[in-house]
Amino acid sequence: MSIEVDKILDELPSFSPSVDKLLQALKQDFVDPKELETLLISCPVIAGRVLQISNSSFYGFSRQIDSLKEACVILGQHTLRSLIYTLAVLGNYRDGGERGDKLSYDAVWKHSLYSACVTRALASHHKLDSSNLFTTALFQHLGLIVLDNFDDSWLPQAIKTTSQGSHTLQDAVSEVSGLNYFEVSFKALEYWNFPTDVCRAVESIYDGSAGTDQQALNMGNVVADAFGYDIAPKASAMTLRAGVLDVMFTNEQQAHDILSEADSLFAQMAKDFLG
């Protein structure tokens, strides 16, 4: 890891004591659901969101989940851990500026969430790991926000460069800061002890891997931009890789079904995750 990224990680915001205690407990291989319920109660905002999302279309349970303990049992510790980490990070990084020459954190999250919904729908149709790919897509652009917190002069320059149409956002940020922001994304997730498979998936974006998972993530970003959920005006998060469109959308009806599923999921998730 470069010294620049080390310095950035040193300035990451900490979680509140009650949230930190909950996350520390979730590092164990097994935590009794009753203990998790007690720890969740001490984090009322996260607890409310966990119960709300447990009953959303995202998980698709056939009956209403009425208690935190039941949510802990039904979701399972691995899924619950990813969900709580997601909510904790979202709670630390909201409302970071207006659109224009500043980075809007809400715009980053809306792009990431819509991209995640498209990626999840694609994963379901192609029999990939839809849950992990959703989390990966949601946090792939976290590095933008982390970099902006470290030095708020970089992103306005990068946004100006990419809005002129000559660079993707990734290339523009690299030119301005000397860093690949996807590297910052996965290093921040590692720093916060996110599940290993999510960290590795985000790392694969930084490494430029071209597997089916990465094709789904690439397509999710391109669709999010095309549908108006851009991170910054006229800024492309990614360019479409050769052959990805034909692999991900094999015919017009399948494309319609996948995008309809993504739209429906986003309508629910925007309320549940972003409030």
Short mmCIF file of C-alpha atoms in Angstrom, two decimals:
data_model
loop_
_atom_site.label_atom_id
_atom_site.label_comp_id
_atom_site.label_asym_id
_atom_site.label_seq_id
_atom_site.Cartn_x
_atom_site.Cartn_y
_atom_site.Cartn_z
CA MET A 1 0.00 0.00 0.00
CA SER A 2 1.31 3.42 -0.88
CA ILE A 3 2.05 5.98 1.83
CA GLU A 4 -0.64 8.22 0.32
CA VAL A 5 -3.34 5.61 0.91
CA ASP A 6 -1.97 4.96 4.41
CA LYS A 7 -2.44 8.62 5.28
CA ILE A 8 -5.96 8.59 3.88
CA LEU A 9 -6.94 5.53 5.92
CA ASP A 10 -5.56 7.15 9.07
CA GLU A 11 -8.14 9.92 8.67
CA LEU A 12 -11.19 7.71 8.16
CA PRO A 13 -13.97 8.67 10.58
CA SER A 14 -14.63 6.32 13.45
CA PHE A 15 -18.00 4.82 14.28
CA SER A 16 -19.89 5.73 17.43
CA PRO A 17 -19.01 3.63 20.53
CA SER A 18 -22.29 1.68 20.37
CA VAL A 19 -21.91 0.96 16.64
CA ASP A 20 -18.24 0.04 17.11
CA LYS A 21 -19.19 -2.40 19.89
CA LEU A 22 -21.76 -4.01 17.59
CA LEU A 23 -19.27 -4.33 14.73
CA GLN A 24 -16.62 -5.76 17.04
CA ALA A 25 -19.08 -8.46 18.14
CA LEU A 26 -19.88 -9.31 14.52
CA LYS A 27 -16.22 -10.14 13.88
CA GLN A 28 -16.73 -13.35 15.88
CA ASP A 29 -17.65 -16.57 14.08
CA PHE A 30 -20.89 -16.81 16.05
CA VAL A 31 -22.83 -14.38 18.22
CA ASP A 32 -26.00 -15.40 20.05
CA PRO A 33 -29.02 -13.71 18.41
CA LYS A 34 -30.18 -12.45 21.81
CA GLU A 35 -26.83 -10.68 22.31
CA LEU A 36 -27.05 -9.20 18.82
CA GLU A 37 -30.55 -7.96 19.58
CA THR A 38 -29.28 -6.23 22.74
CA LEU A 39 -26.41 -4.61 20.84
CA LEU A 40 -28.74 -3.49 18.05
CA ILE A 41 -31.14 -1.87 20.50
CA SER A 42 -28.26 0.38 21.60
CA CYS A 43 -28.00 1.57 17.94
CA PRO A 44 -31.63 2.63 17.34
CA VAL A 45 -31.17 4.13 13.86
CA ILE A 46 -29.38 1.03 12.54
CA ALA A 47 -31.80 -1.27 14.37
CA GLY A 48 -34.79 0.41 12.74
CA ARG A 49 -33.24 0.13 9.30
CA VAL A 50 -32.32 -3.54 9.84
CA LEU A 51 -35.93 -4.39 10.69
CA GLN A 52 -37.24 -2.27 7.82
CA ILE A 53 -34.91 -3.80 5.24
CA SER A 54 -35.55 -7.32 6.56
CA ASN A 55 -39.17 -6.84 5.49
CA SER A 56 -38.35 -5.30 2.10
CA SER A 57 -38.51 -6.93 -1.30
CA PHE A 58 -34.71 -7.18 -1.23
CA TYR A 59 -34.83 -10.38 0.84
CA GLY A 60 -38.32 -11.46 -0.20
CA PHE A 61 -39.33 -13.33 2.95
CA SER A 62 -42.84 -14.76 2.81
CA ARG A 63 -43.96 -13.38 6.17
CA GLN A 64 -43.54 -10.28 8.31
CA ILE A 65 -40.47 -10.15 10.57
CA ASP A 66 -41.55 -8.48 13.79
CA SER A 67 -38.50 -8.51 16.08
CA LEU A 68 -34.79 -7.79 15.87
CA LYS A 69 -33.99 -11.22 17.30
CA GLU A 70 -36.04 -12.87 14.56
CA ALA A 71 -34.30 -10.72 11.94
CA CYS A 72 -30.90 -11.82 13.31
CA VAL A 73 -31.89 -15.50 13.10
CA ILE A 74 -33.51 -15.38 9.65
CA LEU A 75 -30.91 -13.16 7.98
CA GLY A 76 -27.96 -15.04 9.42
CA GLN A 77 -24.83 -13.47 10.84
CA HIS A 78 -22.97 -13.13 7.53
CA THR A 79 -25.82 -11.26 5.84
CA LEU A 80 -26.55 -9.23 8.96
CA ARG A 81 -22.90 -8.24 9.23
CA SER A 82 -22.82 -6.93 5.65
CA LEU A 83 -26.08 -5.06 6.18
CA ILE A 84 -24.95 -3.39 9.42
CA TYR A 85 -21.58 -2.39 7.95
CA THR A 86 -23.46 -0.90 5.00
CA LEU A 87 -25.75 1.14 7.23
CA ALA A 88 -22.86 2.26 9.47
CA VAL A 89 -20.82 3.56 6.52
CA LEU A 90 -23.83 5.25 4.95
CA GLY A 91 -24.45 6.96 8.28
CA ASN A 92 -20.94 8.43 8.25
CA TYR A 93 -21.04 9.77 4.71
CA ARG A 94 -24.13 11.72 3.68
CA ASP A 95 -24.92 15.24 2.47
CA GLY A 96 -21.41 16.16 1.35
CA GLY A 97 -22.14 18.97 -1.07
CA GLU A 98 -24.24 20.15 -3.98
CA ARG A 99 -23.97 19.15 -7.62
CA GLY A 100 -21.70 21.37 -9.66
CA ASP A 101 -18.01 21.75 -8.98
CA LYS A 102 -18.30 19.82 -5.69
CA LEU A 103 -18.90 16.15 -5.11
CA SER A 104 -22.43 15.37 -3.95
CA TYR A 105 -22.28 12.34 -1.66
CA ASP A 106 -25.98 11.72 -2.16
CA ALA A 107 -25.38 11.61 -5.94
CA VAL A 108 -22.62 9.03 -5.38
CA TRP A 109 -24.93 6.87 -3.26
CA LYS A 110 -27.86 7.14 -5.68
CA HIS A 111 -25.64 6.15 -8.60
CA SER A 112 -24.13 3.32 -6.56
CA LEU A 113 -27.52 2.08 -5.35
CA TYR A 114 -29.08 2.11 -8.83
CA SER A 115 -25.99 0.41 -10.21
CA ALA A 116 -26.27 -2.16 -7.40
CA CYS A 117 -29.92 -2.84 -8.24
CA VAL A 118 -29.07 -3.37 -11.92
CA THR A 119 -26.13 -5.58 -10.97
CA ARG A 120 -28.29 -7.64 -8.62
CA ALA A 121 -30.93 -8.14 -11.32
CA LEU A 122 -28.26 -9.15 -13.82
CA ALA A 123 -26.72 -11.52 -11.26
CA SER A 124 -30.08 -13.20 -10.64
CA HIS A 125 -30.62 -13.79 -14.37
CA HIS A 126 -27.08 -15.08 -14.88
CA LYS A 127 -27.02 -17.20 -11.70
CA LEU A 128 -24.25 -15.20 -9.99
CA ASP A 129 -23.92 -14.32 -6.28
CA SER A 130 -26.49 -11.52 -6.28
CA SER A 131 -26.17 -10.54 -2.60
CA ASN A 132 -22.39 -10.02 -2.63
CA LEU A 133 -22.51 -8.30 -6.01
CA PHE A 134 -25.13 -5.89 -4.68
CA THR A 135 -22.87 -4.94 -1.75
CA THR A 136 -19.85 -4.69 -4.06
CA ALA A 137 -21.65 -2.35 -6.45
CA LEU A 138 -22.93 -0.25 -3.57
CA PHE A 139 -19.42 0.42 -2.23
CA GLN A 140 -17.30 0.45 -5.40
CA HIS A 141 -17.29 4.29 -5.49
CA LEU A 142 -16.74 4.79 -1.74
CA GLY A 143 -13.16 5.84 -2.53
CA LEU A 144 -14.45 9.06 -4.13
CA ILE A 145 -16.02 10.16 -0.85
CA VAL A 146 -13.01 9.04 1.21
CA LEU A 147 -10.67 11.01 -1.07
CA ASP A 148 -12.92 14.07 -0.89
CA ASN A 149 -12.80 13.95 2.90
CA PHE A 150 -9.02 13.77 2.79
CA ASP A 151 -8.51 16.60 0.27
CA ASP A 152 -11.56 18.45 -1.03
CA SER A 153 -9.61 20.12 -3.86
CA TRP A 154 -9.14 16.92 -5.90
CA LEU A 155 -12.69 16.02 -6.85
CA PRO A 156 -13.76 19.43 -8.22
CA GLN A 157 -10.76 19.31 -10.58
CA ALA A 158 -11.54 15.72 -11.60
CA ILE A 159 -15.22 16.48 -12.17
CA LYS A 160 -14.31 19.44 -14.37
CA THR A 161 -11.94 17.26 -16.40
CA THR A 162 -14.38 14.40 -16.92
CA SER A 163 -17.32 16.69 -17.72
CA GLN A 164 -15.40 17.82 -20.79
CA GLY A 165 -15.80 14.29 -22.14
CA SER A 166 -12.16 13.26 -22.46
CA HIS A 167 -11.85 11.05 -19.35
CA THR A 168 -13.84 8.60 -17.26
CA LEU A 169 -14.16 9.66 -13.64
CA GLN A 170 -11.64 6.99 -12.66
CA ASP A 171 -9.04 8.37 -15.07
CA ALA A 172 -9.72 11.98 -14.09
CA VAL A 173 -9.32 11.26 -10.37
CA SER A 174 -6.10 9.36 -11.07
CA GLU A 175 -4.73 12.27 -13.10
CA VAL A 176 -5.52 14.79 -10.35
CA SER A 177 -4.65 12.77 -7.23
CA GLY A 178 -2.27 10.10 -8.50
CA LEU A 179 -4.57 7.46 -7.00
CA ASN A 180 -7.00 4.88 -8.34
CA TYR A 181 -10.10 5.55 -6.28
CA PHE A 182 -11.23 1.92 -6.56
CA GLU A 183 -8.06 1.02 -4.65
CA VAL A 184 -9.09 3.48 -1.95
CA SER A 185 -12.56 1.89 -1.92
CA PHE A 186 -11.37 -1.63 -1.24
CA LYS A 187 -8.63 -0.52 1.18
CA ALA A 188 -11.23 1.40 3.20
CA LEU A 189 -13.48 -1.66 3.26
CA GLU A 190 -10.54 -3.79 4.42
CA TYR A 191 -9.74 -1.19 7.08
CA TRP A 192 -13.30 -1.49 8.40
CA ASN A 193 -13.14 -5.31 8.23
CA PHE A 194 -15.85 -5.77 5.64
CA PRO A 195 -16.42 -9.40 4.55
CA THR A 196 -13.42 -10.70 2.61
CA ASP A 197 -15.41 -11.66 -0.48
CA VAL A 198 -16.77 -8.11 -0.83
CA CYS A 199 -13.29 -6.60 -0.41
CA ARG A 200 -11.89 -8.97 -3.04
CA ALA A 201 -14.72 -8.16 -5.45
CA VAL A 202 -14.07 -4.42 -5.17
CA GLU A 203 -10.35 -5.11 -5.51
CA SER A 204 -11.05 -6.94 -8.78
CA ILE A 205 -12.44 -3.69 -10.22
CA TYR A 206 -9.17 -1.97 -9.31
CA ASP A 207 -7.17 -4.84 -10.81
CA GLY A 208 -9.14 -4.66 -14.06
CA SER A 209 -10.43 -8.25 -13.95
CA ALA A 210 -12.80 -9.18 -16.77
CA GLY A 211 -14.87 -12.07 -15.35
CA THR A 212 -18.67 -12.34 -15.46
CA ASP A 213 -19.03 -10.67 -12.06
CA GLN A 214 -17.01 -7.70 -13.27
CA GLN A 215 -19.04 -7.56 -16.48
CA ALA A 216 -22.23 -7.27 -14.43
CA LEU A 217 -20.69 -4.49 -12.34
CA ASN A 218 -19.52 -2.67 -15.49
CA MET A 219 -23.00 -2.92 -17.00
CA GLY A 220 -24.61 -1.66 -13.80
CA ASN A 221 -22.47 1.49 -13.86
CA VAL A 222 -23.12 2.20 -17.52
CA VAL A 223 -26.90 1.77 -17.11
CA ALA A 224 -26.93 4.01 -14.01
CA ASP A 225 -25.20 6.77 -15.98
CA ALA A 226 -27.50 6.30 -18.96
CA PHE A 227 -30.63 6.52 -16.78
CA GLY A 228 -29.60 9.81 -15.20
CA TYR A 229 -28.05 8.57 -11.97
CA ASP A 230 -24.66 10.06 -12.78
CA ILE A 231 -22.16 10.78 -10.01
CA ALA A 232 -21.49 14.24 -11.43
CA PRO A 233 -22.94 16.03 -14.48
CA LYS A 234 -21.56 14.54 -17.73
CA ALA A 235 -19.20 12.33 -15.73
CA SER A 236 -19.03 8.69 -16.82
CA ALA A 237 -18.20 6.30 -13.99
CA MET A 238 -17.04 3.66 -16.48
CA THR A 239 -16.99 3.05 -20.20
CA LEU A 240 -18.69 -0.03 -21.59
CA ARG A 241 -16.20 -2.83 -22.11
CA ALA A 242 -16.20 -4.65 -25.44
CA GLY A 243 -18.72 -7.50 -25.61
CA VAL A 244 -20.33 -6.83 -22.22
CA LEU A 245 -23.65 -5.63 -23.61
CA ASP A 246 -24.19 -8.82 -25.64
CA VAL A 247 -23.20 -11.04 -22.71
CA MET A 248 -25.38 -9.31 -20.11
CA PHE A 249 -28.44 -8.61 -22.30
CA THR A 250 -28.91 -11.53 -24.69
CA ASN A 251 -32.22 -10.25 -26.13
CA GLU A 252 -34.62 -7.34 -25.91
CA GLN A 253 -37.16 -9.08 -23.67
CA GLN A 254 -34.48 -10.13 -21.19
CA ALA A 255 -33.16 -6.56 -21.08
CA HIS A 256 -36.68 -5.26 -20.41
CA ASP A 257 -37.22 -7.79 -17.60
CA ILE A 258 -33.87 -7.04 -15.94
CA LEU A 259 -34.30 -3.26 -16.04
CA SER A 260 -37.89 -3.50 -14.77
CA GLU A 261 -36.69 -5.64 -11.88
CA ALA A 262 -33.91 -3.13 -11.13
CA ASP A 263 -36.33 -0.18 -11.20
CA SER A 264 -38.69 -1.91 -8.79
CA LEU A 265 -35.87 -2.83 -6.42
CA PHE A 266 -34.41 0.69 -6.52
CA ALA A 267 -37.78 2.25 -5.64
CA GLN A 268 -37.80 0.17 -2.44
CA MET A 269 -34.10 0.36 -1.63
CA ALA A 270 -33.79 4.13 -2.07
CA LYS A 271 -36.27 4.53 0.77
CA ASP A 272 -34.78 1.79 2.95
CA PHE A 273 -31.06 2.58 2.52
CA LEU A 274 -31.01 6.31 1.80
CA GLY A 275 -34.08 7.37 3.79
#
